[in-house]
Amino acid sequence: MYRNLGKRMNEEDRKMNLLYKSTRNAEYTVTASQAILKGLAEDGGLFVPVEIPKLDVTMAELKSMSYQDTAYAVMKHFLTDFTEEELKHCINNAYDSKFDTEVIAPLVKVGDTYHLELFHGATIAFKDMALSILPHLLTTAAKKNNVKNDIVILTATSGDTGKAALAGFADVPGTRIIVFYPKNGVSKVQELQMVTQKGDNTAVVAIHGNFDNAQSGVKALFEDKELEKELADAGYQFSSANSINIGRLVPQVVYYVYAYAKLLENEEIAVGEEINVTVPTGNFGNILAAYYAKQMGVPIGKLICASNENKVLFDFFKTGKYDRNREFVLTSSPSMDILISSNLERLIYTIAGQDADKDRELMEALKTTGIYEITEDMKAKLADFEGGYATEEETKAAIHDTYASTGYVMDTHTAVAAHVSKVYQNTTGNEKKMLVASTASPYKFIGSVMTAIDEKYAGMDDFALIDELEKTSAMEVPNAIKEIQNAEIRHTLECDVDQMKSTVKAILKAGM
Ligand SMILES: *Cc1c(COP(=O)(O)O)cnc(C)c1O
């Protein structure tokens, strides 16, 4: 008996101290809160937990839990240096009335597929699932590590991330956020969402340039040692809300656990029954979270990675060769128009047997040649994954046909996944129940969605189409859209690409 007790205490002790390693340096470990504060490791690697913890509650217990309770049951295993009180405080401040439904992430059955709707937050896209809690995790982490400075979040955005970060950080004490977007490079809805953002600690700047200019400009500010010193003297330090932050990845594991538990509760599946999951993928964060959920003990069979015409990942899963040297295609699912999926590095590290040297070698090759190839051994460890892609025509057809047969309207990103999931089922005959991560509200990509439903809508004004969609679907216009129709424009700053530094200084000096 004493021996058992001893064992359990060791187990407890180990769990108390789940540490994070850099994918590029085996020697370097940090706590969860330090990993959240840093974002990226100094050697350029990504932080990964030294092992994926197991759930310590049964599915029967999880079945009846709220989203918030599930979040605690999952996240406490990853963020072991947060106290129960701290973590619950973060969770309760994130998953509240900012979401338009108490269940936070509803499951909707469409035909024989289960859609996990991750778009009920403030900006009606799945980034809200993590960006609504990241600010709280970050400020708690700052306190724990005796950071006295205010945290300044700098973000360059092509539309979605910027707004979700603004909404998450607005009026969070101890933080400020400055978002740069390309003046003529975002949709009308996206621009209005940003320039009407409330919150005394928020700033939005339109730059005279494209997204790459904004992104490189922000990167240069992060690397500017002189600016860092100047800011520190004024009581500020920079941080990033980038999707490689472990504080964004961990909250995403929650909804896969939650979805499985709800399928059980609704008696759609039996205890222990495996389901497949299809995820519309860009930076590989969302699907990696599903992989972590599987490793925590959720009965997930295949993880199906759905790409649009930028199908680097499809080719990678087929051949074991990652090759970014190709034409960049602008598609109707812009949040997946990505040729370098940064979070894939965490999977590469895992299948290399946590070999930091191997990981670094491959990532160096990616940087210098744009290509790397994994070994046969590593390839063999990818059996949980399956790749697929949808062309623009197939995406459009998925929206059209699903609407015609069920009345359900999907956004373009979700449609990519829906198409890929059907192809997977038809070609393999695998009959496991299918969960599709539904990542954006159709209202957000309204032009493409309505045109897919009926060509007569092509070229119509976004706001006219919003009324049409409400008439067409059972889905009410979300608050996120209603708000911007009459909201006051609060942000009018513009600058040239070479004025980003002086603009940041001016904003911080003015106290915003
Ligand atoms: C960001 C995003 C994705 C891609 O998610 P990753 O985690 O980057 O793979 C898919 N759909 C929408 C709507 C998004 O905003």
Short mmCIF file of C-alpha atoms and ligand atoms in Angstrom, two decimals:
data_model
loop_
_atom_site.label_atom_id
_atom_site.label_comp_id
_atom_site.label_asym_id
_atom_site.label_seq_id
_atom_site.Cartn_x
_atom_site.Cartn_y
_atom_site.Cartn_z
CA MET A 1 0.00 0.00 0.00
CA TYR A 2 2.77 2.37 0.92
CA ARG A 3 4.53 1.47 -2.27
CA ASN A 4 1.46 2.36 -4.26
CA LEU A 5 1.17 5.61 -2.45
CA GLY A 6 4.82 6.34 -3.17
CA LYS A 7 4.30 5.63 -6.83
CA ARG A 8 1.34 7.89 -6.97
CA MET A 9 3.21 10.73 -5.36
CA ASN A 10 5.99 10.41 -7.91
CA GLU A 11 3.40 10.45 -10.63
CA GLU A 12 1.87 13.57 -9.09
CA ASP A 13 5.29 15.13 -8.82
CA ARG A 14 6.03 14.47 -12.45
CA LYS A 15 2.74 15.97 -13.51
CA MET A 16 3.40 19.02 -11.37
CA ASN A 17 6.37 19.78 -13.54
CA LEU A 18 5.55 19.16 -17.17
CA LEU A 19 8.36 20.96 -18.94
CA TYR A 20 8.72 22.19 -22.49
CA LYS A 21 11.69 21.62 -24.77
CA SER A 22 12.71 23.43 -27.91
CA THR A 23 12.36 21.31 -31.06
CA ARG A 24 15.88 22.41 -32.00
CA ASN A 25 17.77 22.00 -28.73
CA ALA A 26 17.50 19.00 -26.41
CA GLU A 27 19.23 20.80 -23.52
CA TYR A 28 16.89 23.70 -23.21
CA THR A 29 13.78 23.33 -21.04
CA VAL A 30 11.30 25.89 -19.74
CA THR A 31 8.05 25.83 -17.77
CA ALA A 32 4.68 26.26 -19.47
CA SER A 33 4.36 29.88 -18.38
CA GLN A 34 7.84 30.69 -19.68
CA ALA A 35 7.04 29.01 -22.99
CA ILE A 36 3.89 31.15 -23.29
CA LEU A 37 5.80 34.34 -22.52
CA LYS A 38 8.58 33.57 -24.99
CA GLY A 39 6.43 32.25 -27.84
CA LEU A 40 9.38 31.00 -29.86
CA ALA A 41 12.54 29.48 -28.37
CA GLU A 42 15.71 31.56 -28.74
CA ASP A 43 17.22 28.94 -31.08
CA GLY A 44 14.28 29.43 -33.46
CA GLY A 45 12.63 26.16 -32.39
CA LEU A 46 9.09 25.62 -31.14
CA PHE A 47 8.28 24.61 -27.58
CA VAL A 48 6.90 21.08 -27.17
CA PRO A 49 5.87 19.32 -23.98
CA VAL A 50 8.45 16.63 -23.09
CA GLU A 51 5.55 14.20 -23.22
CA ILE A 52 1.86 14.40 -23.99
CA PRO A 53 -0.05 13.94 -20.73
CA LYS A 54 -2.96 11.50 -20.42
CA LEU A 55 -6.47 12.48 -19.40
CA ASP A 56 -7.22 11.42 -15.84
CA VAL A 57 -11.00 11.55 -16.09
CA THR A 58 -13.19 8.95 -17.75
CA MET A 59 -15.28 9.73 -20.79
CA ALA A 60 -18.32 9.04 -18.63
CA GLU A 61 -17.24 11.91 -16.39
CA LEU A 62 -16.41 14.16 -19.34
CA LYS A 63 -19.79 13.52 -20.95
CA SER A 64 -21.67 15.85 -18.67
CA MET A 65 -19.03 18.55 -18.34
CA SER A 66 -19.45 22.11 -19.59
CA TYR A 67 -16.94 23.53 -22.06
CA GLN A 68 -15.24 25.41 -19.24
CA ASP A 69 -14.91 22.31 -17.05
CA THR A 70 -13.57 20.31 -19.98
CA ALA A 71 -11.07 23.09 -20.65
CA TYR A 72 -9.81 22.80 -17.09
CA ALA A 73 -9.68 18.98 -17.20
CA VAL A 74 -7.48 19.17 -20.32
CA MET A 75 -5.37 22.29 -19.82
CA LYS A 76 -4.30 21.56 -16.24
CA HIS A 77 -2.16 18.71 -17.57
CA PHE A 78 -0.27 20.98 -19.94
CA LEU A 79 0.00 24.17 -17.90
CA THR A 80 1.21 22.59 -14.69
CA ASP A 81 2.78 25.70 -13.21
CA PHE A 82 -0.57 27.53 -13.23
CA THR A 83 -2.58 27.11 -10.02
CA GLU A 84 -6.14 25.82 -10.22
CA GLU A 85 -7.40 29.28 -9.36
CA GLU A 86 -5.30 30.98 -12.02
CA LEU A 87 -6.25 28.57 -14.76
CA LYS A 88 -9.95 28.66 -13.92
CA HIS A 89 -9.82 32.44 -13.87
CA CYS A 90 -8.29 32.43 -17.40
CA ILE A 91 -10.89 29.94 -18.64
CA ASN A 92 -13.87 31.75 -17.18
CA ASN A 93 -12.75 35.08 -18.59
CA ALA A 94 -12.25 33.60 -22.04
CA TYR A 95 -15.24 31.37 -22.63
CA ASP A 96 -18.06 33.68 -21.59
CA SER A 97 -20.70 35.81 -23.31
CA LYS A 98 -18.21 36.77 -26.02
CA PHE A 99 -19.45 33.51 -27.51
CA ASP A 100 -22.97 33.55 -28.90
CA THR A 101 -23.81 30.13 -27.47
CA GLU A 102 -23.40 28.71 -23.98
CA VAL A 103 -22.03 25.46 -25.35
CA ILE A 104 -19.17 27.48 -26.94
CA ALA A 105 -18.46 24.88 -29.66
CA PRO A 106 -21.71 23.28 -30.89
CA LEU A 107 -21.85 19.98 -32.74
CA VAL A 108 -24.17 19.99 -35.73
CA LYS A 109 -25.08 16.89 -37.70
CA VAL A 110 -25.04 17.58 -41.44
CA GLY A 111 -26.03 14.53 -43.46
CA ASP A 112 -23.97 11.78 -41.86
CA THR A 113 -21.11 14.10 -40.81
CA TYR A 114 -20.65 15.91 -37.50
CA HIS A 115 -19.57 19.53 -37.82
CA LEU A 116 -17.80 20.96 -34.80
CA GLU A 117 -18.60 24.67 -35.14
CA LEU A 118 -15.61 26.64 -33.88
CA PHE A 119 -16.89 30.01 -35.07
CA HIS A 120 -19.18 31.24 -32.32
CA GLY A 121 -16.69 33.67 -30.76
CA ALA A 122 -16.17 37.40 -31.14
CA THR A 123 -14.76 37.33 -34.68
CA ILE A 124 -16.70 34.33 -36.03
CA ALA A 125 -13.64 32.23 -36.94
CA PHE A 126 -11.86 29.46 -35.08
CA LYS A 127 -8.92 31.67 -34.05
CA ASP A 128 -11.24 32.93 -31.27
CA MET A 129 -11.07 29.54 -29.55
CA ALA A 130 -7.44 30.21 -28.59
CA LEU A 131 -7.13 33.99 -28.86
CA SER A 132 -9.88 34.58 -26.33
CA ILE A 133 -7.82 32.83 -23.64
CA LEU A 134 -4.24 33.66 -24.71
CA PRO A 135 -4.29 37.20 -23.25
CA HIS A 136 -5.26 35.81 -19.85
CA LEU A 137 -2.65 33.05 -20.01
CA LEU A 138 -0.05 35.60 -21.04
CA THR A 139 -0.78 38.11 -18.27
CA THR A 140 -0.89 35.30 -15.70
CA ALA A 141 2.43 33.98 -17.03
CA ALA A 142 3.90 37.49 -16.78
CA LYS A 143 2.85 37.76 -13.14
CA LYS A 144 4.26 34.34 -12.30
CA ASN A 145 7.61 35.24 -13.80
CA ASN A 146 7.76 38.67 -12.15
CA VAL A 147 7.52 40.55 -15.40
CA LYS A 148 6.67 44.11 -14.43
CA ASN A 149 6.48 45.60 -17.91
CA ASP A 150 3.29 45.98 -19.85
CA ILE A 151 3.15 43.44 -22.66
CA VAL A 152 2.84 44.92 -26.13
CA ILE A 153 1.44 42.53 -28.71
CA LEU A 154 2.57 43.34 -32.23
CA THR A 155 0.78 41.59 -35.06
CA ALA A 156 0.77 41.77 -38.83
CA THR A 157 -2.41 40.41 -40.31
CA SER A 158 -3.92 39.48 -43.62
CA GLY A 159 -7.34 39.77 -41.99
CA ASP A 160 -8.44 37.10 -39.52
CA THR A 161 -5.72 36.83 -36.90
CA GLY A 162 -5.50 40.58 -36.36
CA LYS A 163 -9.15 40.95 -35.49
CA ALA A 164 -9.22 37.88 -33.26
CA ALA A 165 -6.13 39.12 -31.39
CA LEU A 166 -7.65 42.62 -31.03
CA ALA A 167 -10.87 41.19 -29.65
CA GLY A 168 -8.94 38.95 -27.25
CA PHE A 169 -6.60 41.61 -25.89
CA ALA A 170 -9.05 44.56 -25.80
CA ASP A 171 -9.10 46.06 -22.30
CA VAL A 172 -7.02 43.25 -20.78
CA PRO A 173 -5.04 45.05 -18.03
CA GLY A 174 -1.26 45.03 -18.46
CA THR A 175 -1.42 44.59 -22.22
CA ARG A 176 -1.48 46.72 -25.34
CA ILE A 177 -1.97 45.55 -28.86
CA ILE A 178 -0.93 47.09 -32.16
CA VAL A 179 -2.09 45.51 -35.41
CA PHE A 180 -0.76 46.33 -38.87
CA TYR A 181 -2.77 45.41 -41.95
CA PRO A 182 -2.21 46.07 -45.67
CA LYS A 183 -4.33 49.07 -46.65
CA ASN A 184 -5.83 47.53 -49.78
CA GLY A 185 -5.24 43.88 -48.94
CA VAL A 186 -8.18 42.84 -46.75
CA SER A 187 -11.89 42.42 -47.38
CA LYS A 188 -14.38 45.16 -46.54
CA VAL A 189 -15.82 43.12 -43.67
CA GLN A 190 -12.34 42.38 -42.31
CA GLU A 191 -11.28 46.03 -42.46
CA LEU A 192 -14.45 47.24 -40.76
CA GLN A 193 -14.03 44.60 -38.07
CA MET A 194 -10.60 45.98 -37.24
CA VAL A 195 -11.07 49.74 -37.54
CA THR A 196 -14.16 49.67 -35.31
CA GLN A 197 -12.37 47.71 -32.55
CA LYS A 198 -13.10 49.05 -29.08
CA GLY A 199 -10.70 49.07 -26.13
CA ASP A 200 -8.35 51.78 -24.84
CA ASN A 201 -5.32 49.52 -25.26
CA THR A 202 -5.89 48.76 -28.95
CA ALA A 203 -4.33 50.37 -32.02
CA VAL A 204 -4.82 49.50 -35.68
CA VAL A 205 -2.61 50.82 -38.45
CA ALA A 206 -3.11 50.51 -42.21
CA ILE A 207 0.22 50.29 -43.97
CA HIS A 208 0.87 51.41 -47.52
CA GLY A 209 2.13 48.03 -48.67
CA ASN A 210 1.17 44.38 -48.83
CA PHE A 211 0.95 41.67 -46.15
CA ASP A 212 4.58 40.59 -46.67
CA ASN A 213 5.69 44.19 -46.00
CA ALA A 214 3.64 44.26 -42.81
CA GLN A 215 4.98 40.87 -41.71
CA SER A 216 8.65 41.72 -42.42
CA GLY A 217 8.20 45.10 -40.74
CA VAL A 218 6.87 43.50 -37.55
CA LYS A 219 9.65 40.92 -37.57
CA ALA A 220 12.23 43.71 -37.84
CA LEU A 221 10.68 45.48 -34.84
CA PHE A 222 10.91 42.28 -32.79
CA GLU A 223 14.61 41.98 -33.64
CA ASP A 224 15.44 45.66 -33.00
CA LYS A 225 17.61 45.63 -29.86
CA GLU A 226 17.71 49.41 -29.61
CA LEU A 227 13.93 49.61 -29.64
CA GLU A 228 13.74 46.81 -27.08
CA LYS A 229 15.91 48.82 -24.70
CA GLU A 230 13.97 52.01 -25.28
CA LEU A 231 10.69 50.20 -24.61
CA ALA A 232 12.02 48.52 -21.48
CA ASP A 233 12.98 51.93 -20.10
CA ALA A 234 9.40 53.04 -20.69
CA GLY A 235 7.99 49.88 -19.04
CA TYR A 236 7.06 47.83 -22.10
CA GLN A 237 8.09 44.59 -23.72
CA PHE A 238 7.00 42.96 -26.96
CA SER A 239 5.27 39.62 -27.24
CA SER A 240 3.58 37.72 -30.03
CA ALA A 241 0.15 36.18 -30.43
CA ASN A 242 1.44 33.99 -33.26
CA SER A 243 -0.07 30.53 -33.74
CA ILE A 244 3.16 28.77 -32.76
CA ASN A 245 2.68 29.94 -29.16
CA ILE A 246 1.93 26.95 -26.93
CA GLY A 247 -0.70 29.19 -25.32
CA ARG A 248 -2.63 28.95 -28.56
CA LEU A 249 -2.08 25.26 -29.21
CA VAL A 250 -3.12 23.88 -25.81
CA PRO A 251 -6.59 25.54 -25.71
CA GLN A 252 -7.29 23.92 -29.10
CA VAL A 253 -6.90 20.41 -27.69
CA VAL A 254 -9.93 21.08 -25.51
CA TYR A 255 -12.60 21.10 -28.21
CA TYR A 256 -11.62 17.71 -29.58
CA VAL A 257 -12.04 16.16 -26.14
CA TYR A 258 -15.29 18.07 -25.74
CA ALA A 259 -16.63 17.00 -29.14
CA TYR A 260 -15.97 13.32 -28.43
CA ALA A 261 -17.69 13.61 -25.04
CA LYS A 262 -20.72 15.29 -26.62
CA LEU A 263 -20.98 12.59 -29.31
CA LEU A 264 -21.11 10.10 -26.45
CA GLU A 265 -23.63 12.12 -24.49
CA ASN A 266 -25.87 12.37 -27.56
CA GLU A 267 -25.52 8.60 -28.04
CA GLU A 268 -24.14 9.06 -31.53
CA ILE A 269 -21.22 6.77 -30.65
CA ALA A 270 -20.54 3.99 -28.15
CA VAL A 271 -17.91 4.16 -25.39
CA GLY A 272 -14.45 3.65 -26.92
CA GLU A 273 -15.68 3.87 -30.52
CA GLU A 274 -13.09 5.49 -32.77
CA ILE A 275 -13.99 8.50 -34.88
CA ASN A 276 -12.10 10.13 -37.75
CA VAL A 277 -11.42 13.85 -37.81
CA THR A 278 -10.95 16.12 -40.84
CA VAL A 279 -9.38 19.53 -40.31
CA PRO A 280 -9.07 22.36 -42.86
CA THR A 281 -5.40 23.15 -42.50
CA GLY A 282 -3.03 26.06 -43.03
CA ASN A 283 -0.40 26.48 -40.35
CA PHE A 284 -1.04 22.96 -38.96
CA GLY A 285 -2.04 24.21 -35.49
CA ASN A 286 -5.63 22.98 -35.40
CA ILE A 287 -4.90 19.45 -36.64
CA LEU A 288 -1.88 19.14 -34.35
CA ALA A 289 -4.22 19.85 -31.44
CA ALA A 290 -6.40 16.95 -32.61
CA TYR A 291 -3.28 14.74 -32.67
CA TYR A 292 -2.49 15.77 -29.10
CA ALA A 293 -6.09 14.96 -28.10
CA LYS A 294 -5.63 11.50 -29.58
CA GLN A 295 -2.43 11.02 -27.61
CA MET A 296 -4.20 12.16 -24.45
CA GLY A 297 -6.54 9.20 -24.89
CA VAL A 298 -9.44 10.37 -27.09
CA PRO A 299 -10.40 7.49 -29.42
CA ILE A 300 -9.55 9.14 -32.72
CA GLY A 301 -8.68 6.98 -35.74
CA LYS A 302 -7.41 8.96 -38.71
CA LEU A 303 -6.50 12.63 -38.71
CA ILE A 304 -7.30 13.88 -42.18
CA CYS A 305 -5.43 17.01 -43.19
CA ALA A 306 -7.40 19.02 -45.76
CA SER A 307 -5.62 21.59 -47.94
CA ASN A 308 -6.81 23.95 -50.65
CA GLU A 309 -4.87 24.35 -53.91
CA ASN A 310 -1.79 25.27 -51.89
CA LYS A 311 -1.39 21.55 -51.25
CA VAL A 312 2.14 21.35 -49.82
CA LEU A 313 0.87 19.18 -46.96
CA PHE A 314 -1.02 16.77 -49.22
CA ASP A 315 2.19 16.20 -51.19
CA PHE A 316 4.15 15.85 -47.96
CA PHE A 317 1.90 13.13 -46.54
CA LYS A 318 1.98 11.31 -49.87
CA THR A 319 5.71 11.46 -50.55
CA GLY A 320 7.53 12.37 -47.32
CA LYS A 321 8.97 15.38 -49.11
CA TYR A 322 8.11 18.92 -48.05
CA ASP A 323 8.57 21.32 -50.94
CA ARG A 324 7.55 24.94 -50.68
CA ASN A 325 9.05 25.86 -54.07
CA ARG A 326 5.85 26.31 -55.98
CA GLU A 327 3.45 28.97 -57.10
CA PHE A 328 1.45 30.57 -54.30
CA VAL A 329 -2.26 30.36 -55.20
CA LEU A 330 -4.81 32.89 -53.96
CA THR A 331 -7.94 30.88 -53.14
CA SER A 332 -11.40 31.48 -51.68
CA SER A 333 -10.10 30.00 -48.39
CA PRO A 334 -7.40 32.63 -47.73
CA SER A 335 -6.64 31.56 -44.14
CA MET A 336 -5.23 28.34 -45.63
CA ASP A 337 -3.15 30.03 -48.32
CA ILE A 338 0.13 29.06 -46.70
CA LEU A 339 3.26 27.40 -48.04
CA ILE A 340 5.16 27.11 -44.77
CA SER A 341 3.06 25.36 -42.11
CA SER A 342 5.02 26.36 -39.02
CA ASN A 343 3.36 24.00 -36.54
CA LEU A 344 4.32 20.98 -38.67
CA GLU A 345 7.75 21.30 -37.06
CA ARG A 346 6.29 19.91 -33.83
CA LEU A 347 5.14 16.77 -35.66
CA ILE A 348 8.49 16.43 -37.46
CA TYR A 349 10.24 16.57 -34.09
CA THR A 350 7.92 13.89 -32.68
CA ILE A 351 8.32 11.47 -35.58
CA ALA A 352 12.09 12.02 -35.49
CA GLY A 353 11.90 10.47 -32.01
CA GLN A 354 12.38 13.89 -30.34
CA ASP A 355 15.71 14.26 -32.10
CA ALA A 356 16.46 17.99 -32.00
CA ASP A 357 19.50 17.64 -34.27
CA LYS A 358 17.48 15.94 -36.97
CA ASP A 359 14.72 18.53 -36.66
CA ARG A 360 17.19 21.39 -36.93
CA GLU A 361 18.83 19.83 -39.97
CA LEU A 362 15.49 19.56 -41.79
CA MET A 363 14.37 23.07 -40.83
CA GLU A 364 17.70 24.49 -42.00
CA ALA A 365 17.17 22.73 -45.33
CA LEU A 366 13.69 24.23 -45.55
CA LYS A 367 15.11 27.68 -44.93
CA THR A 368 17.95 27.46 -47.44
CA THR A 369 16.50 25.28 -50.22
CA GLY A 370 12.76 25.32 -49.53
CA ILE A 371 12.76 21.50 -49.40
CA TYR A 372 13.32 18.69 -46.92
CA GLU A 373 12.69 14.98 -47.01
CA ILE A 374 12.00 12.77 -44.01
CA THR A 375 13.46 9.28 -43.52
CA GLU A 376 11.51 6.04 -44.09
CA ASP A 377 11.43 5.51 -40.31
CA MET A 378 9.82 8.89 -39.81
CA LYS A 379 7.40 8.30 -42.64
CA ALA A 380 6.24 5.09 -40.98
CA LYS A 381 5.21 7.12 -37.94
CA LEU A 382 2.78 9.21 -39.97
CA ALA A 383 0.21 6.42 -40.19
CA ASP A 384 -2.29 8.40 -38.08
CA PHE A 385 -2.43 11.06 -40.80
CA GLU A 386 -3.99 11.20 -44.22
CA GLY A 387 -3.73 14.13 -46.63
CA GLY A 388 -6.31 15.44 -49.08
CA TYR A 389 -7.08 18.61 -50.97
CA ALA A 390 -9.90 20.39 -52.73
CA THR A 391 -9.67 22.52 -55.86
CA GLU A 392 -11.60 25.79 -56.07
CA GLU A 393 -14.29 24.06 -58.14
CA GLU A 394 -14.59 21.21 -55.63
CA THR A 395 -14.84 23.68 -52.74
CA LYS A 396 -17.60 25.55 -54.50
CA ALA A 397 -19.44 22.32 -55.32
CA ALA A 398 -19.21 21.17 -51.68
CA ILE A 399 -20.91 24.38 -50.51
CA HIS A 400 -23.53 24.18 -53.24
CA ASP A 401 -24.34 20.48 -52.89
CA THR A 402 -24.43 20.48 -49.10
CA TYR A 403 -26.81 23.41 -49.16
CA ALA A 404 -28.97 21.77 -51.81
CA SER A 405 -29.23 18.45 -49.96
CA THR A 406 -29.39 19.61 -46.31
CA GLY A 407 -29.97 23.39 -46.20
CA TYR A 408 -26.74 23.81 -44.20
CA VAL A 409 -24.45 26.63 -45.35
CA MET A 410 -20.70 26.13 -44.90
CA ASP A 411 -17.90 28.62 -45.26
CA THR A 412 -15.15 28.03 -47.84
CA HIS A 413 -12.54 26.64 -45.38
CA THR A 414 -14.98 24.16 -43.91
CA ALA A 415 -16.04 23.20 -47.42
CA VAL A 416 -12.47 22.19 -48.27
CA ALA A 417 -12.55 19.80 -45.32
CA ALA A 418 -16.04 18.53 -46.13
CA HIS A 419 -14.95 17.66 -49.67
CA VAL A 420 -11.78 15.93 -48.49
CA SER A 421 -13.66 13.93 -45.84
CA LYS A 422 -16.09 12.59 -48.46
CA VAL A 423 -13.28 11.65 -50.84
CA TYR A 424 -11.53 9.85 -47.98
CA GLN A 425 -14.68 7.89 -47.10
CA ASN A 426 -15.45 7.02 -50.72
CA THR A 427 -11.95 5.91 -51.64
CA THR A 428 -11.12 3.94 -48.48
CA GLY A 429 -14.54 2.62 -47.51
CA ASN A 430 -13.66 3.57 -43.93
CA GLU A 431 -17.02 3.89 -42.19
CA LYS A 432 -16.03 5.41 -38.88
CA LYS A 433 -18.08 8.43 -37.86
CA MET A 434 -16.58 11.65 -39.22
CA LEU A 435 -16.00 14.87 -37.33
CA VAL A 436 -15.25 17.96 -39.46
CA ALA A 437 -13.70 21.01 -37.83
CA SER A 438 -15.85 23.88 -39.01
CA THR A 439 -13.59 26.90 -38.83
CA ALA A 440 -15.49 29.99 -39.96
CA SER A 441 -18.99 31.35 -40.20
CA PRO A 442 -20.27 31.56 -43.79
CA TYR A 443 -20.99 35.24 -43.04
CA LYS A 444 -17.27 35.90 -42.91
CA PHE A 445 -16.57 34.77 -46.48
CA ILE A 446 -19.94 35.74 -47.78
CA GLY A 447 -19.06 36.62 -51.38
CA SER A 448 -17.56 33.21 -52.19
CA VAL A 449 -20.21 31.34 -50.20
CA MET A 450 -23.22 33.00 -51.84
CA THR A 451 -21.73 32.71 -55.32
CA ALA A 452 -21.21 28.98 -54.73
CA ILE A 453 -24.87 28.67 -53.78
CA ASP A 454 -26.04 30.64 -56.80
CA GLU A 455 -24.03 32.36 -59.55
CA LYS A 456 -26.55 35.22 -59.58
CA TYR A 457 -24.86 36.64 -56.48
CA ALA A 458 -21.48 37.08 -58.18
CA GLY A 459 -20.10 40.60 -57.74
CA MET A 460 -22.82 41.79 -55.33
CA ASP A 461 -21.95 44.02 -52.36
CA ASP A 462 -21.04 42.12 -49.15
CA PHE A 463 -23.69 43.82 -47.05
CA ALA A 464 -26.46 43.10 -49.55
CA LEU A 465 -25.38 39.46 -49.50
CA ILE A 466 -25.59 39.32 -45.72
CA ASP A 467 -29.34 39.90 -45.92
CA GLU A 468 -29.60 37.29 -48.65
CA LEU A 469 -27.78 34.69 -46.57
CA GLU A 470 -30.05 35.28 -43.60
CA LYS A 471 -33.06 34.65 -45.84
CA THR A 472 -31.42 31.58 -47.41
CA SER A 473 -30.18 29.85 -44.26
CA ALA A 474 -31.46 29.05 -40.81
CA MET A 475 -28.51 31.01 -39.44
CA GLU A 476 -29.13 34.39 -37.88
CA VAL A 477 -26.75 37.24 -38.72
CA PRO A 478 -24.06 37.00 -36.01
CA ASN A 479 -23.42 39.94 -33.67
CA ALA A 480 -19.91 40.27 -35.06
CA ILE A 481 -21.50 41.30 -38.38
CA LYS A 482 -24.38 43.36 -36.95
CA GLU A 483 -21.92 45.35 -34.84
CA ILE A 484 -19.78 46.55 -37.70
CA GLN A 485 -22.71 47.74 -39.78
CA ASN A 486 -23.29 50.76 -37.57
CA ALA A 487 -20.16 50.95 -35.44
CA GLU A 488 -18.05 54.04 -35.07
CA ILE A 489 -14.71 54.01 -36.90
CA ARG A 490 -12.12 54.34 -34.13
CA HIS A 491 -8.86 53.67 -35.96
CA THR A 492 -7.69 55.80 -38.86
CA LEU A 493 -3.89 55.64 -38.55
CA GLU A 494 -1.96 54.92 -41.73
CA CYS A 495 1.77 54.76 -42.37
CA ASP A 496 4.39 53.92 -44.96
CA VAL A 497 6.31 50.68 -44.58
CA ASP A 498 9.42 52.52 -43.36
CA GLN A 499 7.46 54.40 -40.69
CA MET A 500 6.34 51.39 -38.66
CA LYS A 501 8.92 51.90 -35.93
CA SER A 502 8.15 55.58 -35.39
CA THR A 503 4.44 54.76 -35.47
CA VAL A 504 4.80 52.16 -32.71
CA LYS A 505 6.79 54.61 -30.59
CA ALA A 506 4.23 57.37 -31.11
CA ILE A 507 1.35 55.05 -30.14
CA LEU A 508 3.06 53.90 -26.96
CA LYS A 509 4.10 57.43 -26.03
CA ALA A 510 0.56 58.68 -26.40
CA GLY A 511 -0.50 55.93 -24.00
CA MET A 512 -3.00 54.95 -26.69
C1 LIG B 1 -6.45 29.83 -39.42
C2 LIG B 1 -7.57 29.15 -40.12
C3 LIG B 1 -7.46 27.85 -40.64
C4 LIG B 1 -6.17 27.06 -40.58
O1 LIG B 1 -5.85 26.64 -39.29
P1 LIG B 1 -4.36 26.20 -38.93
O2 LIG B 1 -4.36 25.97 -37.47
O3 LIG B 1 -3.49 27.38 -39.32
O4 LIG B 1 -4.03 25.00 -39.72
C5 LIG B 1 -8.57 27.28 -41.23
N1 LIG B 1 -9.73 27.96 -41.35
C6 LIG B 1 -9.87 29.22 -40.88
C7 LIG B 1 -11.17 29.92 -41.06
C8 LIG B 1 -8.81 29.87 -40.24
O5 LIG B 1 -8.97 31.13 -39.79
#
